[in-house]
Coordinates of C-alpha atoms in Angstrom, one line a residue:
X1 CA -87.2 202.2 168.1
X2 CA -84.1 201.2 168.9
X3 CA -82.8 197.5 169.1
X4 CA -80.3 196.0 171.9
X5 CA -77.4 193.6 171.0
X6 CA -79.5 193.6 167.1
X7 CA -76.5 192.0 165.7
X8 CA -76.2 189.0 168.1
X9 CA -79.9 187.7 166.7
X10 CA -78.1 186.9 163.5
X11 CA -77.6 183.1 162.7
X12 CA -74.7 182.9 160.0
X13 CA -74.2 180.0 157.4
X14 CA -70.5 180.0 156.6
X15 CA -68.3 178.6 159.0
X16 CA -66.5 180.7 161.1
X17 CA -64.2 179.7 164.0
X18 CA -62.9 181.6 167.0
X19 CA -60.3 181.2 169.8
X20 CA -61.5 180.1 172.8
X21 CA -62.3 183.3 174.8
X22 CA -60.9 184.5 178.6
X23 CA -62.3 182.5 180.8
X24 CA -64.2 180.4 178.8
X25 CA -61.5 177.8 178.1
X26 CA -62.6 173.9 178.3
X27 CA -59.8 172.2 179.9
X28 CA -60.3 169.0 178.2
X29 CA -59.9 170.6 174.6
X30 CA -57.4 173.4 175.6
X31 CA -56.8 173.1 171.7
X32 CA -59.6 173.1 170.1
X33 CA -61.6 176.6 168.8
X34 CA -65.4 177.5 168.9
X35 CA -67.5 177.5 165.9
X36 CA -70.1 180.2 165.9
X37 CA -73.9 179.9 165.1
X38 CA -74.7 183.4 165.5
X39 CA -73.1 186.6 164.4
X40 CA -70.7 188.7 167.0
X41 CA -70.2 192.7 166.5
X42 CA -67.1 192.8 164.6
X43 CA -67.5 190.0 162.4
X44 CA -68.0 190.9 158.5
X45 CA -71.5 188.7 158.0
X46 CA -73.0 190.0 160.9
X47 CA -75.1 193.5 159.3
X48 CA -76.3 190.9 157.0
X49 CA -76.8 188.1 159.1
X50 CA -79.2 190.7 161.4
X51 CA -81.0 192.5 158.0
X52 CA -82.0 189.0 157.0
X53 CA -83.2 187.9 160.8
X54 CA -85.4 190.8 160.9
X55 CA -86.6 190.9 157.3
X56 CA -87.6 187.0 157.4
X57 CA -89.1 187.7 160.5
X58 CA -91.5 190.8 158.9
X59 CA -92.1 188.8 155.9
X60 CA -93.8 186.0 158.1
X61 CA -96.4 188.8 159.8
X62 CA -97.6 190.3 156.3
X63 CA -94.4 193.0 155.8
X64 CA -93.8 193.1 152.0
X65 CA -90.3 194.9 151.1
X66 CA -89.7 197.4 149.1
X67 CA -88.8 196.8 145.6
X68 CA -86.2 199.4 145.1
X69 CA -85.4 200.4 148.6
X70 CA -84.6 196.7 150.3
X71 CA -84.9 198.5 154.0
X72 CA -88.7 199.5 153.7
X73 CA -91.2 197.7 154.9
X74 CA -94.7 198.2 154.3
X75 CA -97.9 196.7 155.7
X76 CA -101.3 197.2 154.1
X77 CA -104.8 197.0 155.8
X78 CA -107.9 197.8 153.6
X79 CA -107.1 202.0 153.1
X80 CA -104.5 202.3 155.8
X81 CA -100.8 201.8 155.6
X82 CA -97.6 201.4 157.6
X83 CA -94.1 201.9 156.8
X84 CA -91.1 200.7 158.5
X85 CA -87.9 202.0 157.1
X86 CA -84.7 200.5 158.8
X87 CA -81.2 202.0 159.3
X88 CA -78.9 199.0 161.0
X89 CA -80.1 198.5 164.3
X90 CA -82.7 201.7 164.2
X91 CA -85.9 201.8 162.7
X92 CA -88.3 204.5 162.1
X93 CA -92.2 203.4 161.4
X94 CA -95.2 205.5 160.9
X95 CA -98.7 204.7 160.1
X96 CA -102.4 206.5 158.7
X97 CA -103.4 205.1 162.3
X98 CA -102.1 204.8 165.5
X99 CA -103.0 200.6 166.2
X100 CA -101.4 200.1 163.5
X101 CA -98.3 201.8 165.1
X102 CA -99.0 199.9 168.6
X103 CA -99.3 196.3 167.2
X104 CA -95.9 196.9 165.1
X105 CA -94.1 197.8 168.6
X106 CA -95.8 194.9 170.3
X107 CA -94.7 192.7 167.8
X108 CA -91.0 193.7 167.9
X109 CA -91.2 192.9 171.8
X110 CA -92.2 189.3 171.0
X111 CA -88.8 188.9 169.3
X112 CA -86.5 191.2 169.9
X113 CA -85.5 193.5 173.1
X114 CA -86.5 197.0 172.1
X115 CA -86.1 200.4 173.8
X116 CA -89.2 202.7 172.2
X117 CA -87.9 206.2 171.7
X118 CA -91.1 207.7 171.4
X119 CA -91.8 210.6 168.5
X120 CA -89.5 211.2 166.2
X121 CA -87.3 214.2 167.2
X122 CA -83.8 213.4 166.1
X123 CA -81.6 210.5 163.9
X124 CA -78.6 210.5 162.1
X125 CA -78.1 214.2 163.6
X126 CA -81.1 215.3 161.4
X127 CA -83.8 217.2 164.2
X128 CA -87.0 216.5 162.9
X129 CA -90.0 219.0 164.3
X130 CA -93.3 217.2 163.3
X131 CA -96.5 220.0 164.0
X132 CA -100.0 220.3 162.9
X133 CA -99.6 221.8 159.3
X134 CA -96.1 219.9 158.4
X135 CA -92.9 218.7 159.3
X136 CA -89.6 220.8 159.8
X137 CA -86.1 219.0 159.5
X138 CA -82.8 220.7 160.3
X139 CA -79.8 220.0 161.5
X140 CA -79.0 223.1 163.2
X141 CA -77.3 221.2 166.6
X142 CA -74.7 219.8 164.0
X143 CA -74.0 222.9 162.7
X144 CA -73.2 224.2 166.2
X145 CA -70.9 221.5 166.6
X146 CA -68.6 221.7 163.6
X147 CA -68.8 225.5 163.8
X148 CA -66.8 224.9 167.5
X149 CA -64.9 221.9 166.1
X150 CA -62.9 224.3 163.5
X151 CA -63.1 227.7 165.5
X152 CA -65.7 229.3 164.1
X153 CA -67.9 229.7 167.0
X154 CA -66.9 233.8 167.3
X155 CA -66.6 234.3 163.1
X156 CA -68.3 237.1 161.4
X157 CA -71.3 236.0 159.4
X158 CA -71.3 236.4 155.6
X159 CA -74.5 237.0 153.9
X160 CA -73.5 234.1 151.5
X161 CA -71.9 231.1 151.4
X162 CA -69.8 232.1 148.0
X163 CA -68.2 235.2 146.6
X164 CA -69.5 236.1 143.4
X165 CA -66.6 238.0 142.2
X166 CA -64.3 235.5 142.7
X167 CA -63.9 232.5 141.2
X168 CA -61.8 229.2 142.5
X169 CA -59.0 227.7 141.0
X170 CA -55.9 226.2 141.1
X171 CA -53.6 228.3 143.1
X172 CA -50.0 226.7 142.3
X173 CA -48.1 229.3 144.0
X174 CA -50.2 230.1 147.2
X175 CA -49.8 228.8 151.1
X176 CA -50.4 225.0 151.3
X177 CA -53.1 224.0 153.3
X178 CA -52.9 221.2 156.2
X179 CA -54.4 218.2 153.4
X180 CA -56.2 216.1 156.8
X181 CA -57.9 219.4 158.2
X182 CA -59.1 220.4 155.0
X183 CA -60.6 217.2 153.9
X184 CA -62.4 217.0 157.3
X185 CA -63.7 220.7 156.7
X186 CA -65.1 219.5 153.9
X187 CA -66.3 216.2 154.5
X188 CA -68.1 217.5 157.8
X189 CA -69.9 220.1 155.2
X190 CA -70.4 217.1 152.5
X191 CA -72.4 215.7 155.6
X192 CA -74.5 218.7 156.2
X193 CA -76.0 218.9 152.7
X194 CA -78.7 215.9 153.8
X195 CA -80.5 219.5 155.0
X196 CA -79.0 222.6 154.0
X197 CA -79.5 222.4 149.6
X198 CA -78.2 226.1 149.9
X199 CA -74.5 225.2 150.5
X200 CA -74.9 222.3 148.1
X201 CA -72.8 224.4 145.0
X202 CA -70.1 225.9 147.3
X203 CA -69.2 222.5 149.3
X204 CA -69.2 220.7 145.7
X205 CA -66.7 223.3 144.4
X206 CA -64.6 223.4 147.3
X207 CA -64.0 219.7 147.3
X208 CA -63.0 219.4 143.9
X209 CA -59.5 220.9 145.6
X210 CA -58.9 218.4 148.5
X211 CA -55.8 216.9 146.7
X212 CA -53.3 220.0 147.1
X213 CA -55.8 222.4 148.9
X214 CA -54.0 226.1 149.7
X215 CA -55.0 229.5 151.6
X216 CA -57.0 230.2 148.7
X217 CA -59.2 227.4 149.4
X218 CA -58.9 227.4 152.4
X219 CA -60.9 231.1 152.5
X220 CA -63.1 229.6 150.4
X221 CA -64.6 226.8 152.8
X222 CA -64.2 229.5 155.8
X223 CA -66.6 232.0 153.9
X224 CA -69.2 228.4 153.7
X225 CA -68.8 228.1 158.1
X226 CA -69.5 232.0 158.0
X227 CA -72.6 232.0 156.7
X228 CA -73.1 228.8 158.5
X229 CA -72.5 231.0 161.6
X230 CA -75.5 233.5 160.2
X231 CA -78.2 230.9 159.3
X232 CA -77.6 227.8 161.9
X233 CA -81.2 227.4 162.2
X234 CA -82.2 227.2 158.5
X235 CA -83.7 224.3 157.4
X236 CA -86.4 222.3 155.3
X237 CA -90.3 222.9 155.6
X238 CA -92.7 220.2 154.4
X239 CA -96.1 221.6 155.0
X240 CA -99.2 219.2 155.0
X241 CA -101.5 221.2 152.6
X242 CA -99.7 220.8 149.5
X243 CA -99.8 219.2 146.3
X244 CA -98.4 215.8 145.5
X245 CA -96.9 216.1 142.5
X246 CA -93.9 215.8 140.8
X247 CA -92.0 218.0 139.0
X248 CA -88.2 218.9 138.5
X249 CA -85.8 222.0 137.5
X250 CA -83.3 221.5 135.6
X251 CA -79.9 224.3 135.3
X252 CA -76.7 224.4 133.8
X253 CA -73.3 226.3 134.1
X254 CA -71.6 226.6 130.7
X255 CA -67.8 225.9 131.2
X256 CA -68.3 226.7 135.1
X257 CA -65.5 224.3 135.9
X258 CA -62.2 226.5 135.6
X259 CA -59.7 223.7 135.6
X260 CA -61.3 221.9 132.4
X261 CA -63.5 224.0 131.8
X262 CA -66.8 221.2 132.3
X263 CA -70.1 223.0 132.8
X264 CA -72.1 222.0 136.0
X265 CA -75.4 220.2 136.3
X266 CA -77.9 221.6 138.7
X267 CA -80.9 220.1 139.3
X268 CA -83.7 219.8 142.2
X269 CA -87.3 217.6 142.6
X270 CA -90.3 218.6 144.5
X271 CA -93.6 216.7 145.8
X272 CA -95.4 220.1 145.6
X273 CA -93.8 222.3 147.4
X274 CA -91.9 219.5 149.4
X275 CA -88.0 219.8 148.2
X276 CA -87.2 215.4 148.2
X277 CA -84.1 215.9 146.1
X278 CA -81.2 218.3 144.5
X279 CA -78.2 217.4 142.6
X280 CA -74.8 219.5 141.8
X281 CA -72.8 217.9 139.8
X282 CA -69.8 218.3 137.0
X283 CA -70.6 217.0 133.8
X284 CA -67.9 214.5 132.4
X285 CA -67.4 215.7 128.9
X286 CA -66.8 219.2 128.2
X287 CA -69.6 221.2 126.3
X288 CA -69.2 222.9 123.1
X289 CA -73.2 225.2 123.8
X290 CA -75.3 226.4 126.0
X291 CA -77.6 223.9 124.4
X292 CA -75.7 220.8 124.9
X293 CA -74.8 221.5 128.8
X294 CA -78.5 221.9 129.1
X295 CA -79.5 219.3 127.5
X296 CA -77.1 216.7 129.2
X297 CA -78.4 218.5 132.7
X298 CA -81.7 217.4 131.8
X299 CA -80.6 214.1 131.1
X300 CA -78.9 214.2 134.2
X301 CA -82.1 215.2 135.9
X302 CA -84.5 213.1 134.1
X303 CA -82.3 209.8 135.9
X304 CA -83.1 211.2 139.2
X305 CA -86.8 211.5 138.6
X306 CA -87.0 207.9 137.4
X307 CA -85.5 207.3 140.4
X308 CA -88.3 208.5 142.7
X309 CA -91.0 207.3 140.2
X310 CA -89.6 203.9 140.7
X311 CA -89.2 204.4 144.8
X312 CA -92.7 205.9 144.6
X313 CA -93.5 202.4 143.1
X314 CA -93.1 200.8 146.3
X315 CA -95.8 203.4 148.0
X316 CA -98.3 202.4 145.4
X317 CA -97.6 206.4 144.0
X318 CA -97.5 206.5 140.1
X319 CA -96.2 209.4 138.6
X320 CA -96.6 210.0 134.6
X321 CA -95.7 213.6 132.3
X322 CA -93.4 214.3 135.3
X323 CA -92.1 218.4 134.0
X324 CA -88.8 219.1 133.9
X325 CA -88.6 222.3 134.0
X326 CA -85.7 224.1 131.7
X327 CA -84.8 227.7 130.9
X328 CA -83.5 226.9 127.3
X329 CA -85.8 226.5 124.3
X330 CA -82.9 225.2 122.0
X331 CA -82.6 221.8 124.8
X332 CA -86.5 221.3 124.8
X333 CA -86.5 221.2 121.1
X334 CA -84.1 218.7 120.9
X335 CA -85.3 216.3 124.1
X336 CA -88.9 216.7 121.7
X337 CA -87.3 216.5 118.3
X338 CA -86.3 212.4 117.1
X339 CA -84.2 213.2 114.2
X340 CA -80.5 213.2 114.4
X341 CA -79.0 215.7 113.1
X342 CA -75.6 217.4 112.9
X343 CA -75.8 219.8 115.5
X344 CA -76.5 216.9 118.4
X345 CA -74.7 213.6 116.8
X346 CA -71.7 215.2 119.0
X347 CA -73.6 214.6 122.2
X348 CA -73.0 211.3 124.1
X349 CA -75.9 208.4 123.2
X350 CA -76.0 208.0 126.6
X351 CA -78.1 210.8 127.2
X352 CA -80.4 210.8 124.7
X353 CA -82.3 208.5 126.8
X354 CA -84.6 211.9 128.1
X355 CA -85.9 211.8 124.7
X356 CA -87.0 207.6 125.3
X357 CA -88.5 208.7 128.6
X358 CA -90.2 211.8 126.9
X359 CA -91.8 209.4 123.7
X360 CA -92.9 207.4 126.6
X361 CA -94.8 210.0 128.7
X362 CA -92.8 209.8 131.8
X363 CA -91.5 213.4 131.8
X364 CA -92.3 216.3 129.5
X365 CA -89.5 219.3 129.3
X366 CA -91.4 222.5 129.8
X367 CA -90.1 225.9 129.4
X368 CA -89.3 228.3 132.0
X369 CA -88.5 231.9 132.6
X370 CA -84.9 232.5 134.4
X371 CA -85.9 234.6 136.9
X372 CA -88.1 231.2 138.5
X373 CA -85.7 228.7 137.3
X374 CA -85.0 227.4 141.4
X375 CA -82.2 225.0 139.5
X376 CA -79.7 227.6 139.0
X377 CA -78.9 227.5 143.4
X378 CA -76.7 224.3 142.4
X379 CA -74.8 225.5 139.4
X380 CA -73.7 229.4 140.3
X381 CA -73.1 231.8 142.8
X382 CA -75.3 234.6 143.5
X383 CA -75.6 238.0 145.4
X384 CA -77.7 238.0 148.5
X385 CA -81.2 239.5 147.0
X386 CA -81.3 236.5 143.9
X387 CA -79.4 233.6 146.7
X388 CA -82.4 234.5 149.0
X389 CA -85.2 234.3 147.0
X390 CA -84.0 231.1 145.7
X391 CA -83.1 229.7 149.4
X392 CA -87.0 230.7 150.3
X393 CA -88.0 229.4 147.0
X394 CA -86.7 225.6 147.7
X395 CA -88.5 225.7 150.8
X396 CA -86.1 226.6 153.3
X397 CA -87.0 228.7 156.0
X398 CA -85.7 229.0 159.7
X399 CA -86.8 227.1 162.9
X400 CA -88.6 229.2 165.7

């Protein structure tokens, strides 16, 4: 649903004055300025003047709000549920059964004009394709539209988004690069990893070089819209029949970073087979092991996974002995062992908090073999046999 004029319902409490608009003048006060009892689009209180008009006003018909996420709304009735999850003036709402979506519609009417959009097909340019055994989400119209934005509608396609033999870095001596056209590139592709978790290490790495960017990098991002030319239609799959737990990976890059040589955090979450999260990210300290980059990945991980425990909250989902997943026996001993020691009182305290959340059964660290460990898509590049299987492994297949 969609909401006319939504922030014009808005009463404000501060005082704020305006000018006497065009045509609106009173000729016995051609001095005097209007002060305004409800928001006006433009005017700084008025997002929050609307969010609180239209959370007071679910509230008052038996809404309760979420605890972490303050734009859901959920209504409960006996074994049934609806949610209502709202994005300024949009709002998305589904329901175990379909009264429960009519009387929810029929009570926005009463206060608000609505236009009813029907199934969900598209928002925020993701295209969501809801069928019988799950739900598809893609963005593949957006890729379209960035590809013929920077002229990359007739490119060849690569087979991946990254060279392998290459490495980036600082190029002091190469071509500069227009600054405003690359940071676009780049945020357009920033934009597109809300779907597409297999460009997620390429994009990070590219923008790491948005200061100075050169040739060099600019090649770099090109090679990401090429094999965006090859796989437009690639996307997410959440199929109905699986399992609802869970469970993480966790992967790190030793040194990966060539400038300062910081190793890179990958990490992704799954509801089954569902992928609801993935994380690329460089570590702030530099890492003297294999062990310690590991170990502060995990740590790294083991924050998102609270996270989602704490949003699954709001669901009435609890999650306990979540697995992290990890490809390094030396980290799991040292997430499971208490006892400081010289070999890890170098490591920040800040992340020995995994080893609080593991005492208190909210994750466990399991070991895995390399060749399954679906984490290492956001810390490396890979050659097209191991990038597919771990593209098809995250759950990302292409639309019909």
């Amino acid at each position: 649903m969609d909401v006319k004029s939504a922030f014009l319902y808005g009463s404000i409490e501060e005082e704020v004055y305006v000018c006497q608009p065009p045509g609106f003048e009173n000729p016995s006060y051609p001095d005097k300025v209007y002060k305004l009892k409800k928001a006006l689009y433009g005017l700084h209180q008025a997002p929050r003047a609307w969010y609180d008009t239209l959370s007071s006003y679910l509230l008052e018909n038996g809404f309760e709000k979420g605890v972490i996420d303050k734009t859901l709304f959920i209504k409960r009735k006996k074994k049934d549920i609806l949610l209502v999850q709202i994005y300024v003036d949009d709002i998305i709402f589904g329901s175990t059964k379909d009264n429960m979506c009519k009387e929810f519609e029929e009570l926005m009417h009463q206060r608000f004009k609505m236009t009813s959009m029907g199934e969900l097909t598209f928002f925020l340019r993701l295209q969501v394709q809801q069928k019988s055994d799950g739900i598809f989400i893609s963005q593949s119209k957006y890729v379209q539209d960035i590809l013929t934005k920077f002229g990359f509608s007739d490119s060849k396609p690569a087979s991946t988004p990254m060279e392998t033999h290459k490495q980036i870095t600082t190029d002091l001596e190469g071509e500069d690069m227009d600054v405003h056209h690359y940071r676009s590139m780049i945020g357009s592709l920033m934009y597109l990893t809300a779907s597409r978790p297999d460009i997620m290490f390429p994009v990070c790495v590219c923008a790491r070089f948005q200061v100075r960017p050169k040739q060099y990098h600019y090649q770099a991002v090109k090679r990401i819209f090429r094999y965006l030319k090859g796989q437009p239609r690639l996307g997410l799959w959440y199929p109905h029949d699986s399992s609802f737990d869970l469970l993480s990976y966790s992967c790190s890059d030793l040194g990966g970073a060539n400038l300062d040589r910081k190793s890179t955090s990958g990490g992704c979450q799954f509801l089954g087979a569902r992928l609801v999260s993935w994380q690329c990210k460089k570590q702030t300290t530099v890492s003297t092991s294999t062990t310690e980059a590991e170990y502060i990945a995990a740590a790294s991980c083991c924050s998102q996974i609270l996270w989602i425990q704490n949003q699954m909250l709001d669901y009435g989902v609890t999650f306990l002995h979540t697995p992290i997943f990890i490809d390094n026996s030396s980290a799991i001993s040292i997430v499971n062992n208490h006892v400081k020691h010289s070999k890890t009182k170098h490591i920040e305290i800040r992340y020995h908090f995994i080893r609080d959340c593991n005492e208190k059964k909210l994750i466990q660290v399991v070991k895995v073999h390399t060749d399954n460990q679906f984490a290492d898509l956001f810390t490396k590049a890979f050659d097209v046999g191991r990038f597919t299987f771990l593209v098809t492994s995250v759950g990302m297949i292409n639309s019909e």
